[in-house]
Amino acid sequence: MDEKTNITDDPFEPALFLRNPHVQSIMASSRLRLHYHWRNELARNTEEVILKTSTGSRLVSYLTRHPEPKGMFVFLHGWEGSSSSIYILDSADYFYRRGYMIGRLNLRDHGDSHHLNEDLFHAARLKETFDGVDYLASFSRIKPVYLVGFSLGGNFAMRIALRHGMKPINHLEHVFAISPPMNPYKATMAIDNGRAFYRYYFLKKWKRSLMKKQKLFPDRYDFSDLMDVESCMELTKMLIPYFPEIQSYQHYFKMYTLKYNAFKYLSLPLTVLIAEDDPIVSYQDFLNMDANHNLKILKQRYGGHCGFLDLFPASCWYQKAIAAIVS
């Protein structure tokens, strides 16, 4: 990375017992994070929006209006998460209480939306996700829009930031990516070769999602032979034949790998928030990104994967960092 690219080490130093990266990563989805009073307020003011994209697909999203909005936050969840993932709801609550409208978009086949599209989800479906963010952003009227993506959602957010230069999203002012995989092949291998509970967690949710799809479209899908697969990489390889537009699993990963030189042409502010101890995403992948005055990397020693949480008092570093930037 060129020295002109801004790497900031604003210290996040959680309690000693929270400095384990696996504890941080697990806490990211812990229900202990939810403030139930505000979650209920979000629910009361939230409406479901099913949108149709330019590719013909349909996506489920949720819109929470604010009586006097300063702007709008749009959130993208991670792989096998949803618009109701704990880290999404907690962040939505945080920014809603600070005066922002909230949009939460589900990726295809996430958040019980499997029935809306016959074709399966894959992570290279950028256009429909871009359209979903663009549609939600239209509700902001003339207010600023901020896009926040977590993990795979962060990878999508970074690609949307790059695409924005060719097809602008109205009023999109800043994109934030939290623990995004630059190299999804490496991230998949990290899941498979790291602590077993990561592999178990993702495989369990992925297989459950596939069986939902099979039940909805039994004439097209039979995934029974895939249920005994024991690695994410092997399951990826076995699913490639279902996507005629993808030549191989290597081709698939390349389709959503973020190249270092792509950010030379970044046309709006993009802030990446990462931890050195992330067990899934290597922070070293961000060291060779081309310099751009719009690109900022906020790197912490601790935080795990999408964690960055402390207790006594309960707080989330990336929420405070984002709030400071947009204010």
Coordinates of C-alpha atoms in Angstrom, one line a residue:
M1 CA 0.0 0.0 0.0
D2 CA 1.3 3.4 -0.9
E3 CA 2.1 5.6 2.1
K4 CA -0.6 8.1 0.9
T5 CA -3.3 5.6 1.8
N6 CA -4.5 6.4 5.3
I7 CA -4.1 3.5 7.8
T8 CA -5.4 4.7 11.1
D9 CA -4.7 3.0 14.4
D10 CA -7.3 4.6 16.7
P11 CA -6.8 2.3 19.7
F12 CA -9.6 -0.2 20.5
E13 CA -8.5 -1.9 23.7
P14 CA -11.3 -4.1 25.1
A15 CA -11.2 -5.8 28.5
L16 CA -8.5 -8.5 28.7
F17 CA -10.9 -11.3 28.6
L18 CA -12.4 -9.9 25.4
R19 CA -9.1 -9.8 23.5
N20 CA -9.5 -13.3 22.2
P21 CA -10.4 -13.1 18.5
H22 CA -12.8 -16.0 18.6
V23 CA -14.6 -14.5 21.6
Q24 CA -15.0 -11.3 19.6
S25 CA -16.2 -13.1 16.5
I26 CA -18.8 -15.1 18.5
M27 CA -20.0 -12.0 20.4
A28 CA -20.7 -10.3 17.1
S29 CA -23.9 -12.4 16.8
S30 CA -24.7 -12.6 20.5
R31 CA -28.2 -11.8 21.5
L32 CA -26.7 -10.0 24.6
R33 CA -26.0 -7.1 22.2
L34 CA -29.7 -6.3 21.6
H35 CA -31.4 -3.5 23.4
Y36 CA -34.9 -4.8 23.4
H37 CA -36.7 -1.5 24.0
W38 CA -35.1 0.0 20.9
R39 CA -35.5 -3.2 18.8
N40 CA -39.2 -3.1 19.5
E41 CA -39.3 0.6 18.4
L42 CA -37.6 -0.4 15.2
A43 CA -40.1 -3.1 14.7
R44 CA -43.0 -0.8 15.2
N45 CA -41.7 1.7 12.6
T46 CA -40.5 -0.9 10.0
E47 CA -42.2 -2.0 6.8
E48 CA -41.3 -4.9 4.5
V49 CA -40.4 -3.9 1.0
I50 CA -40.1 -6.6 -1.8
L51 CA -38.3 -5.0 -4.7
K52 CA -37.7 -6.2 -8.2
T53 CA -34.3 -5.7 -9.7
S54 CA -33.2 -4.9 -13.3
T55 CA -32.3 -8.6 -13.7
G56 CA -35.9 -9.7 -12.8
S57 CA -35.0 -11.1 -9.4
R58 CA -36.8 -10.1 -6.2
L59 CA -35.2 -9.2 -2.9
V60 CA -36.7 -8.6 0.5
S61 CA -35.7 -5.5 2.4
Y62 CA -36.9 -3.6 5.5
L63 CA -37.4 0.2 5.7
T64 CA -37.5 2.0 9.0
R65 CA -38.6 5.6 8.6
H66 CA -37.6 8.4 11.0
P67 CA -39.8 11.4 11.8
E68 CA -36.9 13.8 11.4
P69 CA -34.1 12.0 9.5
K70 CA -30.6 13.4 9.2
G71 CA -30.0 10.8 6.5
M72 CA -30.2 7.1 5.8
F73 CA -28.1 4.0 6.7
V74 CA -28.4 0.9 4.4
F75 CA -27.0 -2.3 5.9
L76 CA -25.8 -5.5 4.1
H77 CA -25.4 -8.6 6.2
G78 CA -22.8 -11.4 5.9
W79 CA -22.9 -14.8 4.3
E80 CA -25.8 -16.9 5.7
G81 CA -26.8 -14.0 7.9
S82 CA -29.9 -11.8 7.2
S83 CA -31.4 -8.4 7.8
S84 CA -32.3 -9.7 11.2
S85 CA -28.8 -10.7 12.2
I86 CA -27.8 -9.4 15.7
Y87 CA -25.0 -7.2 14.4
I88 CA -27.4 -5.7 11.8
L89 CA -30.2 -5.0 14.3
D90 CA -27.8 -3.6 16.9
S91 CA -26.3 -1.2 14.4
A92 CA -29.7 -0.3 13.0
D93 CA -30.8 0.5 16.6
Y94 CA -27.6 2.6 17.2
F95 CA -28.1 4.8 14.1
Y96 CA -31.9 5.0 14.3
R97 CA -31.5 6.5 17.8
R98 CA -29.1 9.0 16.4
G99 CA -31.7 10.3 13.9
Y100 CA -31.3 8.2 10.7
M101 CA -33.7 6.2 8.5
I102 CA -32.7 2.6 8.2
G103 CA -32.7 0.2 5.2
R104 CA -31.8 -3.5 5.7
L105 CA -31.4 -5.5 2.5
N106 CA -31.5 -9.3 2.4
L107 CA -29.2 -10.9 -0.2
R108 CA -30.9 -13.5 -2.4
D109 CA -31.8 -16.7 -0.5
H110 CA -31.2 -15.1 2.9
G111 CA -33.7 -14.1 5.5
D112 CA -36.4 -16.6 4.5
S113 CA -36.6 -15.2 0.9
H114 CA -35.8 -18.5 -0.8
H115 CA -39.2 -18.6 -2.4
L116 CA -38.8 -15.4 -4.4
N117 CA -36.2 -16.6 -6.9
E118 CA -35.8 -20.1 -8.4
D119 CA -32.1 -19.6 -9.2
L120 CA -29.6 -20.0 -6.3
F121 CA -27.6 -17.3 -4.6
H122 CA -24.0 -16.8 -5.4
A123 CA -21.7 -14.0 -4.2
A124 CA -21.0 -12.7 -7.8
R125 CA -24.6 -11.5 -8.1
L126 CA -23.6 -7.9 -7.8
K127 CA -26.1 -6.2 -10.1
E128 CA -29.2 -7.2 -8.2
T129 CA -27.6 -6.3 -4.9
F130 CA -26.5 -2.9 -6.3
D131 CA -30.1 -2.4 -7.5
G132 CA -31.4 -3.2 -4.1
V133 CA -29.2 -0.7 -2.4
D134 CA -30.1 1.9 -5.1
Y135 CA -33.8 1.3 -4.5
L136 CA -33.6 1.7 -0.8
A137 CA -31.4 4.8 -1.2
S138 CA -34.3 6.4 -3.2
F139 CA -36.3 6.7 0.1
S140 CA -33.8 9.2 1.5
R141 CA -35.1 11.9 -0.8
I142 CA -32.4 14.5 -0.7
K143 CA -30.7 13.3 2.5
P144 CA -27.2 11.6 2.6
V145 CA -27.0 7.8 2.3
Y146 CA -24.4 5.7 4.0
L147 CA -23.9 2.0 3.1
V148 CA -22.5 -0.4 5.7
G149 CA -21.6 -4.0 4.8
F150 CA -20.4 -6.8 7.1
S151 CA -18.1 -9.6 6.1
L152 CA -19.4 -10.8 2.7
G153 CA -21.8 -7.8 2.8
G154 CA -18.6 -5.7 3.2
N155 CA -17.2 -7.3 0.0
F156 CA -20.5 -6.4 -1.8
A157 CA -20.3 -2.9 -0.3
M158 CA -16.8 -2.4 -1.7
R159 CA -17.8 -3.6 -5.1
I160 CA -20.8 -1.3 -5.0
A161 CA -18.5 1.6 -4.1
L162 CA -16.4 0.8 -7.2
R163 CA -19.5 0.4 -9.4
H164 CA -20.8 3.7 -8.1
G165 CA -18.2 5.5 -10.3
M166 CA -19.9 4.1 -13.4
K167 CA -23.5 4.3 -12.2
P168 CA -24.0 6.6 -9.3
I169 CA -26.5 5.8 -6.5
N170 CA -28.3 9.0 -5.6
H171 CA -27.1 10.7 -2.5
L172 CA -24.7 7.9 -1.6
E173 CA -22.0 9.7 0.3
H174 CA -19.9 7.1 2.1
V175 CA -19.4 3.3 2.1
F176 CA -18.2 1.4 5.1
A177 CA -16.9 -2.2 5.0
I178 CA -16.5 -4.2 8.2
S179 CA -14.2 -7.2 8.1
P180 CA -14.7 -7.7 4.3
P181 CA -12.9 -10.5 2.5
M182 CA -10.7 -9.1 -0.3
N183 CA -9.8 -12.6 -1.3
P184 CA -12.8 -14.9 -0.8
Y185 CA -10.9 -18.1 -1.7
K186 CA -8.5 -17.4 1.2
A187 CA -11.4 -16.6 3.5
T188 CA -13.1 -19.9 2.6
M189 CA -9.9 -21.8 3.3
A190 CA -9.5 -20.0 6.6
I191 CA -13.0 -21.2 7.6
D192 CA -12.2 -24.7 6.6
N193 CA -8.8 -24.9 8.2
G194 CA -9.4 -22.8 11.3
R195 CA -11.3 -23.6 14.5
A196 CA -13.8 -26.3 13.7
F197 CA -16.8 -24.3 15.0
Y198 CA -16.5 -21.8 12.2
R199 CA -16.8 -24.6 9.6
Y200 CA -19.6 -26.3 11.5
Y201 CA -21.5 -23.0 11.8
F202 CA -21.4 -22.0 8.1
L203 CA -21.9 -25.5 6.8
K204 CA -25.0 -26.1 9.0
K205 CA -26.6 -22.8 7.9
W206 CA -25.6 -23.3 4.2
K207 CA -27.0 -26.8 4.1
R208 CA -30.2 -25.7 5.8
S209 CA -30.6 -23.0 3.2
L210 CA -30.1 -25.5 0.3
M211 CA -32.7 -27.8 1.8
K212 CA -35.2 -24.9 1.9
K213 CA -34.5 -24.3 -1.8
Q214 CA -34.9 -28.0 -2.6
K215 CA -38.2 -28.1 -0.8
L216 CA -39.5 -25.1 -2.7
F217 CA -38.3 -26.2 -6.1
P218 CA -38.2 -30.1 -5.9
D219 CA -38.3 -30.5 -9.7
R220 CA -35.1 -28.5 -10.1
Y221 CA -33.0 -29.2 -7.0
D222 CA -31.8 -32.4 -5.3
F223 CA -29.1 -31.6 -2.8
S224 CA -29.2 -34.9 -0.9
D225 CA -25.7 -35.9 -2.1
L226 CA -24.3 -32.7 -0.7
M227 CA -25.5 -33.1 2.9
D228 CA -22.5 -35.2 4.0
V229 CA -19.9 -32.7 2.6
E230 CA -17.6 -31.6 5.4
S231 CA -15.9 -28.5 4.0
C232 CA -17.1 -25.2 2.6
M233 CA -14.6 -25.5 -0.3
E234 CA -15.9 -28.9 -1.3
L235 CA -19.5 -27.8 -1.1
T236 CA -18.6 -24.8 -3.3
K237 CA -17.1 -27.0 -5.9
M238 CA -20.1 -29.3 -5.9
L239 CA -22.5 -26.5 -6.5
I240 CA -20.7 -24.9 -9.5
P241 CA -22.6 -27.1 -12.0
Y242 CA -25.8 -25.3 -10.9
F243 CA -24.5 -22.1 -12.4
P244 CA -24.0 -22.3 -16.1
E245 CA -22.4 -18.8 -16.2
I246 CA -19.6 -20.0 -13.9
Q247 CA -16.9 -22.1 -15.5
S248 CA -15.2 -23.5 -12.4
Y249 CA -14.8 -22.8 -8.7
Q250 CA -11.6 -20.9 -9.4
H251 CA -13.6 -18.7 -11.9
Y252 CA -16.2 -18.2 -9.2
F253 CA -13.9 -16.9 -6.6
K254 CA -12.2 -14.6 -9.1
M255 CA -15.6 -13.1 -9.9
Y256 CA -15.8 -11.4 -6.5
T257 CA -12.2 -11.1 -5.5
L258 CA -11.3 -7.5 -5.0
K259 CA -8.1 -6.5 -6.9
Y260 CA -5.7 -4.0 -5.4
N261 CA -5.5 -1.8 -8.4
A262 CA -9.3 -1.4 -8.8
F263 CA -9.3 1.2 -6.0
K264 CA -7.2 3.6 -8.0
Y265 CA -10.5 4.8 -9.5
L266 CA -12.6 4.9 -6.4
S267 CA -15.0 7.9 -6.7
L268 CA -16.5 8.2 -3.3
P269 CA -15.3 7.8 0.3
L270 CA -14.8 4.2 1.3
T271 CA -13.7 3.2 4.9
V272 CA -12.6 -0.3 5.7
L273 CA -12.6 -1.4 9.3
I274 CA -10.5 -4.5 10.0
A275 CA -8.7 -6.3 12.9
E276 CA -5.2 -7.8 12.8
D277 CA -6.5 -10.8 14.7
D278 CA -9.4 -11.6 12.4
P279 CA -9.6 -15.4 12.1
I280 CA -11.3 -15.4 8.7
V281 CA -10.0 -12.3 6.8
S282 CA -6.3 -11.5 6.7
Y283 CA -5.6 -7.8 7.3
Q284 CA -2.4 -8.1 5.2
D285 CA -4.7 -8.3 2.1
F286 CA -5.3 -4.6 2.6
L287 CA -1.7 -3.5 2.6
N288 CA -1.2 -3.4 -1.1
M289 CA -4.3 -1.5 -2.2
D290 CA -3.6 1.4 -4.6
A291 CA -3.6 4.8 -3.0
N292 CA -6.7 7.0 -3.3
H293 CA -7.7 10.0 -1.3
N294 CA -11.1 8.4 -0.9
L295 CA -9.8 5.2 0.6
K296 CA -9.3 4.9 4.4
I297 CA -8.3 1.8 6.4
L298 CA -9.1 1.7 10.1
K299 CA -7.0 -1.2 11.5
Q300 CA -7.2 -2.5 15.1
R301 CA -5.1 -5.0 16.9
Y302 CA -8.1 -6.6 18.4
G303 CA -11.7 -7.2 17.2
G304 CA -11.9 -10.6 15.6
H305 CA -14.3 -10.9 12.7
C306 CA -17.0 -8.2 12.8
G307 CA -16.6 -8.0 16.6
F308 CA -14.9 -4.9 18.1
L309 CA -17.0 -5.2 21.2
D310 CA -16.4 -4.1 24.8
L311 CA -18.3 -4.4 28.0
F312 CA -18.6 -2.2 31.1
P313 CA -19.9 -0.1 29.5
A314 CA -21.2 -2.1 26.5
S315 CA -19.9 -0.5 23.3
C316 CA -19.0 -1.3 19.7
W317 CA -16.0 0.4 18.3
Y318 CA -17.0 0.4 14.6
Q319 CA -20.4 2.0 15.4
K320 CA -18.6 4.9 17.2
A321 CA -16.0 5.2 14.5
I322 CA -18.7 5.4 11.7
A323 CA -20.8 7.9 13.8
A324 CA -17.7 10.1 14.2
I325 CA -17.0 10.1 10.4
V326 CA -20.6 10.9 9.3
S327 CA -21.0 13.7 11.8

